[in-house]
Coordinates of C-alpha atoms and ligand atoms in Angstrom, one line a residue:
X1 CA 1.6 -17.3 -2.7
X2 CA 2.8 -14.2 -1.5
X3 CA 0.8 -11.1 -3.0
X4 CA 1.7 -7.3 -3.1
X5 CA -0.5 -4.8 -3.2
X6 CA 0.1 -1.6 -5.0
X7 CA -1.0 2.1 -5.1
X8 CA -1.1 3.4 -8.2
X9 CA -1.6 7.7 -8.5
X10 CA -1.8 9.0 -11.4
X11 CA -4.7 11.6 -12.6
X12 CA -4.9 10.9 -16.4
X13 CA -7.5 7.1 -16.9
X14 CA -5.2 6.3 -19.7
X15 CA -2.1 6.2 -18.1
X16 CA -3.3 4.9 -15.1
X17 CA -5.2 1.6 -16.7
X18 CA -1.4 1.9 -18.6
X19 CA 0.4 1.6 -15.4
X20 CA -2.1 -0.6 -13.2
X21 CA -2.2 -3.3 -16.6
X22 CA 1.2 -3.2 -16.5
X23 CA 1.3 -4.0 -12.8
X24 CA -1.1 -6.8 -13.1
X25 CA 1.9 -8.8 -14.8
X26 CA 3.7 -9.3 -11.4
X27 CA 2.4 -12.5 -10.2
X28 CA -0.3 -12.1 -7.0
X29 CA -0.5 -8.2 -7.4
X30 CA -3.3 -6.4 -5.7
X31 CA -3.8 -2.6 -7.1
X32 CA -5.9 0.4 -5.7
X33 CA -6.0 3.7 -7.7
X34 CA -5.5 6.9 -6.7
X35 CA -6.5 10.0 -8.9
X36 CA -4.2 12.8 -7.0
X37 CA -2.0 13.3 -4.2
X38 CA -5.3 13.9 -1.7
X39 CA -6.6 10.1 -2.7
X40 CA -4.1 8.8 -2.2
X41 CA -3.6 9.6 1.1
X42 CA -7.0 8.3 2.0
X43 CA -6.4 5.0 0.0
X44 CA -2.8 5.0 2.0
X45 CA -5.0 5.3 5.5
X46 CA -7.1 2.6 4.4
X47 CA -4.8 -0.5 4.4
X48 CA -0.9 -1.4 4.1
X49 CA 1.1 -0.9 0.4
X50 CA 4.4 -2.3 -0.8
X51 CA 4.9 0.3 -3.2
X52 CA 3.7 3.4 -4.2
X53 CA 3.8 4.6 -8.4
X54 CA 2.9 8.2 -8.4
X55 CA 2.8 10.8 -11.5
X56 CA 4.6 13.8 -10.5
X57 CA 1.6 16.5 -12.4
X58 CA -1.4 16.0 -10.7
X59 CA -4.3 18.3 -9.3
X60 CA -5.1 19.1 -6.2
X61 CA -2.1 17.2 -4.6
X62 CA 1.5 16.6 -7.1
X63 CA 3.0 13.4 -6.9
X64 CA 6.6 15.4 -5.2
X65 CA 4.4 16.8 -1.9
X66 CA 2.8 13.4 -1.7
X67 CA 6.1 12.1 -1.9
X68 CA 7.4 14.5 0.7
X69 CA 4.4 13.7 3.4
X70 CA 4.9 10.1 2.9
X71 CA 8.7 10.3 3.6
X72 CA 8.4 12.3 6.7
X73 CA 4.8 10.1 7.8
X74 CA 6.7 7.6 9.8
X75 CA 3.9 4.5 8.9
X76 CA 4.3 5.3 5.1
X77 CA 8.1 6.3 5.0
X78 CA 9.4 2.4 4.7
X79 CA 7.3 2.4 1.5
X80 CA 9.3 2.3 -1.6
X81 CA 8.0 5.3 -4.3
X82 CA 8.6 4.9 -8.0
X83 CA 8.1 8.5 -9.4
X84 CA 6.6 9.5 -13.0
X85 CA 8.5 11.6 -14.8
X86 CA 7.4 13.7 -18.3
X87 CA 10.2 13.1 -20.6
X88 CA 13.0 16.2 -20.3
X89 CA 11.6 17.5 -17.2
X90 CA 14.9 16.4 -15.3
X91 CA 14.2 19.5 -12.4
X92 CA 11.1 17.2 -11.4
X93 CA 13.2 14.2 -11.5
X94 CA 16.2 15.8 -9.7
X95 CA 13.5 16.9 -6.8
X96 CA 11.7 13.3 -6.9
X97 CA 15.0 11.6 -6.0
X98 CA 16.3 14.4 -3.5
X99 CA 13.0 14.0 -1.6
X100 CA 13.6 10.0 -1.0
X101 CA 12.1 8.6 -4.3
X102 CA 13.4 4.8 -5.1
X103 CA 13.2 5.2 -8.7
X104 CA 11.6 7.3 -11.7
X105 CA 10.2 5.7 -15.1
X106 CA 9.6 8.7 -17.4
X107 CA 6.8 8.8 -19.8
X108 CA 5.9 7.3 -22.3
X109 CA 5.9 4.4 -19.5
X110 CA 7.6 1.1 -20.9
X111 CA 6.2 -2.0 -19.5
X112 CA 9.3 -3.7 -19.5
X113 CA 11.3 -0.5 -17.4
X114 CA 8.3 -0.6 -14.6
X115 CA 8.7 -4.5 -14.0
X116 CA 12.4 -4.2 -13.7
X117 CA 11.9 -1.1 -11.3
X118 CA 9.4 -2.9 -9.3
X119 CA 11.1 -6.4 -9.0
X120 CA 14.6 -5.2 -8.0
X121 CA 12.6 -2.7 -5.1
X122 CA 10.3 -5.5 -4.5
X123 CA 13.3 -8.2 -4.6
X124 CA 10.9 -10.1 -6.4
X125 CA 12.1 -13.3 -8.8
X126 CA 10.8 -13.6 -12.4
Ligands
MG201 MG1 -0.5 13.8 -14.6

């Protein structure tokens, strides 16, 4: 069974058990958290990811200049980024997607959206 593992930065608990739950749906997923932009690249140092789900408002490191380093890092920059947008903030999802982000799910996160994202980056079969 083939398993992917999955980084998952976000800096609110709620939405992050929301997203990693959510995750835990796609059959032989492996998730480590990250709680900003700075853990996450020390998680991202630590071991191989098949994709990244970042929130875009974080301390200490936002999810667009972790999306930036990770582009231009050239062991991360195969990685595909889904991108966590707050609903009408369409400057931050405009920016995600100019700076190499696969896809955005804006918030309040559906389930069902982040699957579909995931499988069709992933190319993964129901
Ligand atoms: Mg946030």
């Amino acid at each position: 069974m083939s398993e992917y593992s999955f980084l998952v930065v976000e800096d609110s608990p709620t939405m992050r058990q929301l997203v990693s739950f959510s995750l835990k749906r796609i059959r032989g997923a492996k998730i480590v958290e990250a709680t900003d932009g700075v853990d996450a690249l020390k998680k991202l140092s630590e071991q191989p990811f098949h994709l990244i789900v970042a929130d875009i408002n974080m301390p200490l490191m936002d999810g667009l200049k972790l999306l930036s380093i990770v582009r231009k890092e050239p062991s991360y920059s195969h990685i595909p980024v889904i991108i966590v947008t707050t609903e009408g903030a369409d400057a931050d999802r405009e920016k995600g997607l100019q700076l190499g982000a696969n896809a955005y799910i804006p918030k309040p996160i559906q389930t069902s959206a982040l699957l579909k994202a995931v499988r069709e980056l992933l190319k993964i079969e129901e």
